[in-house]
Coordinates of C-alpha atoms in Angstrom, one line a residue:
X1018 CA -7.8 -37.1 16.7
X1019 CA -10.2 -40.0 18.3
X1020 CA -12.1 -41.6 15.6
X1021 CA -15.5 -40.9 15.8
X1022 CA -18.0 -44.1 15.9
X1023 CA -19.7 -43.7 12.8
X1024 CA -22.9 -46.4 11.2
X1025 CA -22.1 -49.8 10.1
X1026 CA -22.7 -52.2 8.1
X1027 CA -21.5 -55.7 8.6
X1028 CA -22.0 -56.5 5.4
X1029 CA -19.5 -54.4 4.1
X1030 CA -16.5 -56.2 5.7
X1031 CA -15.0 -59.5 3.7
X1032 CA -16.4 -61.3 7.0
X1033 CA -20.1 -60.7 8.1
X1034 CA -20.0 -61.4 11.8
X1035 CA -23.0 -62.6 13.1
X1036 CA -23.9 -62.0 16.9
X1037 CA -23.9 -66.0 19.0
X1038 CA -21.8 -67.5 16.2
X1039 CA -18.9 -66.3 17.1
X1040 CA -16.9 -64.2 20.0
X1041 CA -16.2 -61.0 19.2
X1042 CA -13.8 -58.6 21.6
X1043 CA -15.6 -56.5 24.5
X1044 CA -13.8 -53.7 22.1
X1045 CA -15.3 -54.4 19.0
X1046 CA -17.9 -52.3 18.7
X1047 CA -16.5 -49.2 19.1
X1048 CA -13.5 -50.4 16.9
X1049 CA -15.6 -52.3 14.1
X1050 CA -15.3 -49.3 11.8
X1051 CA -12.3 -49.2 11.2
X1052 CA -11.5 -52.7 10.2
X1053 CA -11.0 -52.7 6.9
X1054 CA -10.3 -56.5 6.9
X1055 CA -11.0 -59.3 9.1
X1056 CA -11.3 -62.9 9.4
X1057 CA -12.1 -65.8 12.5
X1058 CA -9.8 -67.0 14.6
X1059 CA -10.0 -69.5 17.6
X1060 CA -13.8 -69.1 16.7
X1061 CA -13.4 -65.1 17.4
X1062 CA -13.3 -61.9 15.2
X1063 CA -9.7 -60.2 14.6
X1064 CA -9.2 -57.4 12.5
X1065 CA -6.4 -58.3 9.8
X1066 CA -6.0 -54.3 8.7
X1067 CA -7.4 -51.4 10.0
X1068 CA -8.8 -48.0 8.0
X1069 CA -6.7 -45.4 9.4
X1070 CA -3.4 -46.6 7.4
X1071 CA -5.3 -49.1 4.8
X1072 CA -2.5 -50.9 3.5
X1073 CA 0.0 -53.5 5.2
X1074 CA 3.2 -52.0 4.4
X1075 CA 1.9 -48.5 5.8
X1076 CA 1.1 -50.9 9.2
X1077 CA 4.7 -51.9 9.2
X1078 CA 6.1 -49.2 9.0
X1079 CA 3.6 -47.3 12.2
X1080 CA 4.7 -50.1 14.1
X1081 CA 8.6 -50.2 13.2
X1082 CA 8.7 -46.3 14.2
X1083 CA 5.6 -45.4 16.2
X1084 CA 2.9 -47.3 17.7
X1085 CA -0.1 -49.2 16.8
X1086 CA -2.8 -51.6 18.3
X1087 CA -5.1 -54.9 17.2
X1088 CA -7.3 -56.2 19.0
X1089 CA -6.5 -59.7 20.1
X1090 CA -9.6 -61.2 21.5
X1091 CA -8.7 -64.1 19.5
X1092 CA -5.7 -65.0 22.2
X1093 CA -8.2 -67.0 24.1
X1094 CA -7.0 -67.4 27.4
X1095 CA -7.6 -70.5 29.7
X1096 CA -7.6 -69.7 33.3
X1097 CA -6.6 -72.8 35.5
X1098 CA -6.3 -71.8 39.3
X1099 CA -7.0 -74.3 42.5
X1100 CA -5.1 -76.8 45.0
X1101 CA -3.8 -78.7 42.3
X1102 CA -3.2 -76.2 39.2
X1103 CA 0.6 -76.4 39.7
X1104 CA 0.4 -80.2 39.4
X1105 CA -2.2 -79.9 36.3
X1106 CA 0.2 -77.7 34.7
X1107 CA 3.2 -79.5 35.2
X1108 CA 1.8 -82.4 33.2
X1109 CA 0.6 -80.1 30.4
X1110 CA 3.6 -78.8 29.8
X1111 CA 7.4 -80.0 29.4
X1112 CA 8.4 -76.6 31.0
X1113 CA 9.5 -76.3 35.0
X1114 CA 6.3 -74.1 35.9
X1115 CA 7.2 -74.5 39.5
X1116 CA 9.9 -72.1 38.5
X1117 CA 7.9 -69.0 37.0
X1118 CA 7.9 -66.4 39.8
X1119 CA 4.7 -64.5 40.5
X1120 CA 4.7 -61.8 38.3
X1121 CA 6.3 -63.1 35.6
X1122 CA 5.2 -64.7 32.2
X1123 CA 6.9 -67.4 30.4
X1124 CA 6.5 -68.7 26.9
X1125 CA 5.5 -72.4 26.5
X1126 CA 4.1 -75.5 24.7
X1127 CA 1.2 -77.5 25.8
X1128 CA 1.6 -81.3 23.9
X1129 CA -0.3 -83.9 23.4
X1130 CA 0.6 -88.0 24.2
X1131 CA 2.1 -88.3 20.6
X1132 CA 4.6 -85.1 21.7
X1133 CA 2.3 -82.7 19.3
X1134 CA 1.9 -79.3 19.8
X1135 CA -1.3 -78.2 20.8
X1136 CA -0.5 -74.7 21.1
X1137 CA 2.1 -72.7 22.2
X1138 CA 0.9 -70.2 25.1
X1139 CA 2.5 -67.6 27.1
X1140 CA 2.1 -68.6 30.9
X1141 CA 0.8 -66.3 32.8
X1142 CA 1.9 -67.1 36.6
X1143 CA -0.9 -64.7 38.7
X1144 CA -0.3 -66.9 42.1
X1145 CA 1.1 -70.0 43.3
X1146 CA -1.7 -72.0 42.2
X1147 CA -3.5 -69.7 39.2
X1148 CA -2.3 -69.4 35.9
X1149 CA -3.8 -67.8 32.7
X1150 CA -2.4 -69.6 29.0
X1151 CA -2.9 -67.0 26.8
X1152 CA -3.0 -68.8 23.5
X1153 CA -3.8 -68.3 19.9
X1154 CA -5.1 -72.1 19.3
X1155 CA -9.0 -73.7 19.8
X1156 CA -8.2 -77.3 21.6
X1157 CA -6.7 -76.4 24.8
X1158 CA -9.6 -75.3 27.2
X1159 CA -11.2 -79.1 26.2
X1160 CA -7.9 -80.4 26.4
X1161 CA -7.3 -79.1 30.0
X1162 CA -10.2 -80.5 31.5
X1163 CA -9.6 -84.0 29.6
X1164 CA -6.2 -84.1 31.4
X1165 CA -7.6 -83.3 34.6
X1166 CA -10.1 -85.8 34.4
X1167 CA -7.2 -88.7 33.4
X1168 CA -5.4 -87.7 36.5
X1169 CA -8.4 -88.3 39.0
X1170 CA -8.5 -84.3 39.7
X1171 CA -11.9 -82.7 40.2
X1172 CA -13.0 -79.4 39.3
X1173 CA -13.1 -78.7 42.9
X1174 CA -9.2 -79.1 42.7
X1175 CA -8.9 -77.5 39.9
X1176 CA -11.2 -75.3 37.9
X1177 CA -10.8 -74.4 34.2
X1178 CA -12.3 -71.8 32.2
X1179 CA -12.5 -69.7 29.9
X1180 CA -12.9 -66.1 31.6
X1181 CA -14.0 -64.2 28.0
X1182 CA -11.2 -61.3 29.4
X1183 CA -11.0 -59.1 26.2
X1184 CA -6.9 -58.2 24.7
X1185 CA -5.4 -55.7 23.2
X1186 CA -1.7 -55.3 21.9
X1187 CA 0.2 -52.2 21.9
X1188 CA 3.2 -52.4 20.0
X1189 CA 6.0 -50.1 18.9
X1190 CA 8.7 -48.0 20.0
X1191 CA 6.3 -45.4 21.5
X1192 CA 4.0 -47.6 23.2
X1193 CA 5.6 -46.9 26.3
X1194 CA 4.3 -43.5 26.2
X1195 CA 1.0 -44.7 25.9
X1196 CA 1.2 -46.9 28.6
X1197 CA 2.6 -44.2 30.9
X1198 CA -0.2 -42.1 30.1
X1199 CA -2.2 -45.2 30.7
X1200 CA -1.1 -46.1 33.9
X1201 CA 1.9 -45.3 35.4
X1202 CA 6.1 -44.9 35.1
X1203 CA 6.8 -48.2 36.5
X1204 CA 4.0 -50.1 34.1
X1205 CA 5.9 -48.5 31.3
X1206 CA 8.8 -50.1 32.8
X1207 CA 8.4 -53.6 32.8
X1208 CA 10.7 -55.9 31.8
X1209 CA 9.8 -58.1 28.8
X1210 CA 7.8 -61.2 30.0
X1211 CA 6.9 -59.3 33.0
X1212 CA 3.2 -58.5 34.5
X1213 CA 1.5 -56.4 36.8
X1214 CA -2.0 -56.0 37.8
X1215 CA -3.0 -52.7 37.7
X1216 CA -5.9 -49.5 36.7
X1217 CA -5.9 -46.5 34.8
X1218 CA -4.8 -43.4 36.3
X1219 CA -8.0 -41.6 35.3
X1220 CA -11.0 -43.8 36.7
X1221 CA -9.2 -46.9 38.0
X1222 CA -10.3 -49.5 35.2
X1223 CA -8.7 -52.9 36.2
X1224 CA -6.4 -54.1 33.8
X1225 CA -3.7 -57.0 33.8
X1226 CA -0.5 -55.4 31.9
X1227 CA 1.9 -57.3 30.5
X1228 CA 5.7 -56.9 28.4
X1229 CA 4.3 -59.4 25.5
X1230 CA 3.4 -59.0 22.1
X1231 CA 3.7 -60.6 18.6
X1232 CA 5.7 -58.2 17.1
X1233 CA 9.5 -58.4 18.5
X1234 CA 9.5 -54.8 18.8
X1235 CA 8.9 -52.7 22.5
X1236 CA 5.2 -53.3 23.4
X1237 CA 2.5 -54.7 25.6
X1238 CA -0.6 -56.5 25.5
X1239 CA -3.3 -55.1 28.2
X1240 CA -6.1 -57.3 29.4
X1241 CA -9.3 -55.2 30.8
X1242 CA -10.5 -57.1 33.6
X1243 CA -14.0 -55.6 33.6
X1244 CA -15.8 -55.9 30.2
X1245 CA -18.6 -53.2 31.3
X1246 CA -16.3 -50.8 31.0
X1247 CA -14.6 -51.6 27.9
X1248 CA -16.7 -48.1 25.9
X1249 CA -14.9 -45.7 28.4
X1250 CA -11.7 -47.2 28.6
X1251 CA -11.7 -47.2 24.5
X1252 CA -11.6 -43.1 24.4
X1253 CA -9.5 -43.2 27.4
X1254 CA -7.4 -45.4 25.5
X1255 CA -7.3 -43.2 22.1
X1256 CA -6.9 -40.3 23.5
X1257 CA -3.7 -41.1 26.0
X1258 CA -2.3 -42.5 22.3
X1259 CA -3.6 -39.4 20.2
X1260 CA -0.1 -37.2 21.1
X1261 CA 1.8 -40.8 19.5
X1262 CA -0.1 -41.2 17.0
X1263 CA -1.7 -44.3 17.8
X1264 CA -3.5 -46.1 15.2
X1265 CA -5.1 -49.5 14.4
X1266 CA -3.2 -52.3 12.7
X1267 CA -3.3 -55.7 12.1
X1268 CA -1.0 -58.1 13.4
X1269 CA 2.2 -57.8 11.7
X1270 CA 3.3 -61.1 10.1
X1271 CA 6.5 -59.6 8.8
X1272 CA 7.5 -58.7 12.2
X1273 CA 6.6 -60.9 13.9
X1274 CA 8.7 -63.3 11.0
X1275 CA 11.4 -61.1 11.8
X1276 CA 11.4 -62.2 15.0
X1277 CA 11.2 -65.9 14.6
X1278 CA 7.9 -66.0 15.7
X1279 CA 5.2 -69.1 14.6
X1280 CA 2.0 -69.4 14.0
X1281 CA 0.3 -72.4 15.4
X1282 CA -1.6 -73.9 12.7
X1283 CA 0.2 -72.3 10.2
X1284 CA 4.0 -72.7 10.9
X1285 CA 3.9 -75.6 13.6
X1286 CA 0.9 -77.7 14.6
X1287 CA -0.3 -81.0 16.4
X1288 CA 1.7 -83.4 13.8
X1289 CA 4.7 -81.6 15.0
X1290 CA 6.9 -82.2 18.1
X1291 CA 9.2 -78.8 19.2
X1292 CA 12.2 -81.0 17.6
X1293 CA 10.4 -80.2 14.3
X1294 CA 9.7 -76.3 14.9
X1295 CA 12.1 -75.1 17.2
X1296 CA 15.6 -73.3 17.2
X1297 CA 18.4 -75.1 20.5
X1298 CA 18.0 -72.2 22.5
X1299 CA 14.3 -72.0 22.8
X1300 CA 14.3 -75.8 23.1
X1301 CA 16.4 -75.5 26.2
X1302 CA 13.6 -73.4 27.4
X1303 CA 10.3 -74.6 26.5
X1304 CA 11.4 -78.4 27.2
X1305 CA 13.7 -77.5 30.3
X1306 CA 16.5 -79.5 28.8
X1307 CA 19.6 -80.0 30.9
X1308 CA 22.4 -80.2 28.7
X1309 CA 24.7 -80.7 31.8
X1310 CA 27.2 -78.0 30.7
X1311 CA 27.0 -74.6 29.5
X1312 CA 26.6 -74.2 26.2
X1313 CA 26.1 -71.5 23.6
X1314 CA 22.9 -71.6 21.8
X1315 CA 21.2 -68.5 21.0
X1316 CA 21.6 -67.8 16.9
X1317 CA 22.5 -71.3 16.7
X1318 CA 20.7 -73.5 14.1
X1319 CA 19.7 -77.0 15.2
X1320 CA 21.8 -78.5 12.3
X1321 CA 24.9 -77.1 14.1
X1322 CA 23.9 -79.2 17.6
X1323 CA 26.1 -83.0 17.3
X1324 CA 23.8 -85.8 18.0
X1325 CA 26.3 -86.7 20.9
X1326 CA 24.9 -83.0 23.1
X1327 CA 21.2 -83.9 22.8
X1328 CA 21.9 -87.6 23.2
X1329 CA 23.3 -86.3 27.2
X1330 CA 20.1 -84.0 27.6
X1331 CA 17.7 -84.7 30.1
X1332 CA 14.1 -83.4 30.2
X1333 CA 12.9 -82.7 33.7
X1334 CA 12.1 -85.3 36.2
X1335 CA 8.2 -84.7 37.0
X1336 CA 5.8 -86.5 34.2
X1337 CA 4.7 -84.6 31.5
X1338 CA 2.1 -85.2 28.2
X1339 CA 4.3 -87.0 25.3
X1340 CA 7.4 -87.1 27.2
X1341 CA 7.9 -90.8 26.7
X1342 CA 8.3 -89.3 22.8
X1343 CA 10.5 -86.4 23.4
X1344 CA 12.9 -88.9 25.6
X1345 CA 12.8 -91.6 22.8
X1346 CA 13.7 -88.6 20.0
X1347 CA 16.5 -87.6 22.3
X1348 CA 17.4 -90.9 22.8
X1349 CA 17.9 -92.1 19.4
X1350 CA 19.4 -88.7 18.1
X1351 CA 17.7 -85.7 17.0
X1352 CA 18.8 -85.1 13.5
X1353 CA 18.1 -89.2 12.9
X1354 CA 14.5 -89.1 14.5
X1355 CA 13.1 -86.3 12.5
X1356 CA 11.8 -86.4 9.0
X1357 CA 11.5 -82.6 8.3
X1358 CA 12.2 -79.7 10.2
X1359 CA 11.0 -76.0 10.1
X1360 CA 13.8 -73.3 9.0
X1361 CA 13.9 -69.7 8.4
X1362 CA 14.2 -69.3 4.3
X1363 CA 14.5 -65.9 2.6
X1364 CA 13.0 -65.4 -1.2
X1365 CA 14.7 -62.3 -3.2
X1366 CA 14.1 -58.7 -2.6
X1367 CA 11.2 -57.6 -4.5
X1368 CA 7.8 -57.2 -3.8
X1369 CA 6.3 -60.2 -5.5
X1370 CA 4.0 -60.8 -2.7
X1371 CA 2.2 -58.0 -2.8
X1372 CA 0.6 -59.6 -6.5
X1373 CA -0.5 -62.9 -4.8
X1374 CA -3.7 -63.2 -3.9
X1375 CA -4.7 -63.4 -0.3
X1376 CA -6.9 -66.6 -1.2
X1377 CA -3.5 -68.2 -2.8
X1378 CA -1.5 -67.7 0.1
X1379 CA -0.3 -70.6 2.5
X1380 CA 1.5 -74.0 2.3
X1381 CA 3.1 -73.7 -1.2
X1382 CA 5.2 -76.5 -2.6
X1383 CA 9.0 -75.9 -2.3
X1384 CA 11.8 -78.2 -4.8
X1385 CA 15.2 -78.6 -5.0
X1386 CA 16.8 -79.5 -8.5
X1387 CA 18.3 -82.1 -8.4
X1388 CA 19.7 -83.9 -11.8
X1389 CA 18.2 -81.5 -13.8
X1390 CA 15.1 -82.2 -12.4
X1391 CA 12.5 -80.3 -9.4
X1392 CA 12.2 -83.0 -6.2
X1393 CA 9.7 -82.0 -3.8
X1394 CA 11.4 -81.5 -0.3
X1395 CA 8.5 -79.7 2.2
X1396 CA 6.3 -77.0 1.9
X1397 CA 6.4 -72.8 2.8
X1398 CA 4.6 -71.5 5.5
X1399 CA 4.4 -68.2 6.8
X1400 CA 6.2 -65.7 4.0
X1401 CA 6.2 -61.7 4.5
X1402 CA 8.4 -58.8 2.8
X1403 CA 10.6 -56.8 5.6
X1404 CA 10.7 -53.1 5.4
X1405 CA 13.3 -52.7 7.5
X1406 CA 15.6 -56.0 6.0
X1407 CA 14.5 -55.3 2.0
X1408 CA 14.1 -59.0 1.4
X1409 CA 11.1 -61.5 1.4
X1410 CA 11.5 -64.2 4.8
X1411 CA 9.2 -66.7 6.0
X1412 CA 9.3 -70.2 7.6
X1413 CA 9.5 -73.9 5.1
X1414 CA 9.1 -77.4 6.3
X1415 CA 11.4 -79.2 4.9
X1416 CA 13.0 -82.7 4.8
X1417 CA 15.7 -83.0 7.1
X1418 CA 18.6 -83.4 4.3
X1419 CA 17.4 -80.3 2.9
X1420 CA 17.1 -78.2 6.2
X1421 CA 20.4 -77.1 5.9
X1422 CA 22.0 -73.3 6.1
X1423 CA 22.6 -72.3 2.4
X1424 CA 20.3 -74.7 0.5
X1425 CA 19.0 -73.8 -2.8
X1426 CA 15.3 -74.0 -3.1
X1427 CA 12.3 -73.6 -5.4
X1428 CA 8.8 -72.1 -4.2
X1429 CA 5.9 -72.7 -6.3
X1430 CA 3.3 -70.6 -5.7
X1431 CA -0.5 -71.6 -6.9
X1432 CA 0.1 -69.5 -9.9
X1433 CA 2.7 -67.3 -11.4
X1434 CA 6.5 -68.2 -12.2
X1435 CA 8.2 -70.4 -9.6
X1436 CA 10.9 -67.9 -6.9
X1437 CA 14.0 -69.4 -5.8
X1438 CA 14.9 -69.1 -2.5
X1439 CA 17.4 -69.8 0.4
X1440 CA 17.3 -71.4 3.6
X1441 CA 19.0 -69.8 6.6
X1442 CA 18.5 -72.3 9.4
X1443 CA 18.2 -70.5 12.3
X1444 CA 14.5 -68.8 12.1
X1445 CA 15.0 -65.3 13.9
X1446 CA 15.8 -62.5 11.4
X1447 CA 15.9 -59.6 13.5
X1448 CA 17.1 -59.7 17.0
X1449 CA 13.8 -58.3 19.4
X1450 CA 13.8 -54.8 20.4
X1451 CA 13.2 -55.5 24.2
X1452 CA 13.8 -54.7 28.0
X1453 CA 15.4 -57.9 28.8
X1454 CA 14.4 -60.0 26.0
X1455 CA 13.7 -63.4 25.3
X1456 CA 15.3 -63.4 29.2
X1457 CA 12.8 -65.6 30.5
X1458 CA 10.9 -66.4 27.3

């Protein structure tokens, strides 16, 4: 049935959100309770676990075999749209945006001039010169309009802003049905990293639709276009999901581990170029490398890429934001140039996550014995238990010599006995559960 909105109290939640302080979702208030937990992000409420299932586990598995939705208001998204967007976002990015049809959405990093990443947004092509970056990450929207600035553009050339365009992502195997009782067959349809622009079939609410979603299974994340009518869409919404059981979640971190997918601030951030982060075959994307041959990448680990195959890559022609960095690294050899590197790890098969507690969890030293004694080598960063794989995963960054597939390693969490663990390399778990996946991505 469609939850009821019942009183509130703010108070109640682990996070009192207070009205002007920060954003909250056009959603929110006929949502807020059933957040069980919450927390700010990108200065902007998201709810961490909902009511309806109470647990994380029990979100996992709705997810892995039905549907669920979280409200994503923190994926703040910078709209940059004139004459000379296509140039501005050429030189944000190291990706060929010239070459993202209409229509389509590609997955990308925005860098700084030391090759940091800033963020890591999907790129949202809605016309030849207007794009939406729908990010998870607070510098951007500054960042933008500091570039633009640098390059003599105006904001008559190009404008940039944030258009406060509230998210939500529908995720699972059945959130098709939803989004065919939504809108329509062929909106259900879309290939992954694929949009339309569309409305409801029942009172033609404007929503942008897209194949996305932070969870590596079938889903979509739906932007409503009109705010005002965010109330009726909301029991429009439950009720098209009721038959599906549709509930609210949290974001999944274990899927989306599963999936190889980062969290920017958490897993990656500005001290680290996509060298440090990323796996050959999304490097070949985001960066547009040109290995000049084909080459097999995907489930490839970067330790398995000879310094002599990035040594002939080129990174594309136009001028972008730390490419002088990325050319140098390339330049002097990959493996050579990088002091740690981020790799998928996995840490035994029981729960022993579920007894940390949540204000212990994050970076945790990792060790390698070595002589009889523990040398510290990096640090964890995301780590989640798998339903579906029976085993603990997550993401380490660790010193290159170490970053290799099948190297023994020692996790110390803040307290409790230390966990030995395992690095795979390669950081995707599961392969995604998609219409065309990772095609364009």
């Amino acid at each position: 049935m469609v939850p009821e909105i019942d009183s509130f109290d703010e108070e109640a939640l682990p996070i009192a959100v207070t009205p002007g302080r920060v954003e909250r979702s056009a959603f929110y208030p006929y949502h807020r309770h059933l957040i069980k937990m919450q927390n700010i992000y990108c200065n902007t409420v998201i709810a961490t676990c909902g009511k309806e299932l109470g647990s994380l586990a029990q979100e996992y598995w709705q997810l892995e075999n039905k549907v669920g939705y979280f409200d994503v208001a923190c994926e703040r998204i910078v709209e940059i749209s004139g004459e000379k967007a296509l140039a501005l976002m050429e030189y944000l990015t190291p990706r060929n945006v010239s070459e993202i049809e209409v229509g389509k959405c590609w997955y990308g990093v925005v860098l700084d001039e030391a090759g940091g990443n800033l963020g890591d947004p999907v790129f949202v092509r809605r016309g030849e010169n207007h794009f939406w970056l729908m990010l998870a990450s607070n510098p951007i929207l500054d960042y933008a309009r500091a570039v633009r600035k640098s390059l003599g553009m105006t904001k008559s050339d190009v404008d940039i802003q944030d258009p406060n365009i509230s998210t939500l992502q529908v995720q699972g195997p059945m959130s098709e049905s939803v989004i065919r009782a939504l809108f329509n067959e062929s909106v259900a349809n879309l290939n992954y990293y694929h949009w339309t622009e569309t409305e409801t079939l029942n009172g033609k609410i404007p929503f942008v639709v897209m194949a996305t979603g932070y969870t590596g299974k079938r889903g979509f994340e739906i932007s409503l276009l009109d705010n005002a009518r965010a109330g009726e869409f909301y029991h429009m919404f439950r009720e098209a999901g009721d038959p599906c059981g549709l509930v609210m979640t949290g974001p999944s971190d274990a899927h989306r581990t599963e999936a190889g997918m980062m969290s920017w601030n958490l897993d990656m951030g500005r001290d680290d170029t996509p060298f440090h982060t990323y796996s050959p075959f999304i490097l070949r994307n985001i960066l547009s490398l040109d290995f000049g041959r084909n080459l097999r990448l995907k489930g490839k680990d970067l330790s398995e890429i000879s310094e002599e195959t990035f040594k002939e890559a080129r990174l594309k022609d136009a001028d972008f934001m730390g490419k002088p960095v990325l050319a140098d690294i390339l330049s002097r050899g990959v493996h050579p140039a990088l002091d740690q590197r981020l790799v998928g790890i996995t840490a035994g098969k029981d729960m022993w996550l579920d007894d940390v507690p949540a204000r212990e969890k994050g970076m945790w030293p990792v060790y390698v014995r070595k002589q009889r004694r523990h040398t510290l080598i990096g640090t964890s960063r995301t780590l989640a238990y798998s339903g579906a794989l029976k085993k603990n995963i997550g993401f380490a960054m660790l010193d290159t010599d170490f970053a290799i597939p099948g190297t023994r390693i020692i996790i110390e969490p803040p307290s409790g006995k230390t966990r030995n663990a395992l690095v795979t390399g390669y950081h995707r778990f599961r392969e995604p559960e998609e219409k065309g996946a990772f095609s364009a991505a």
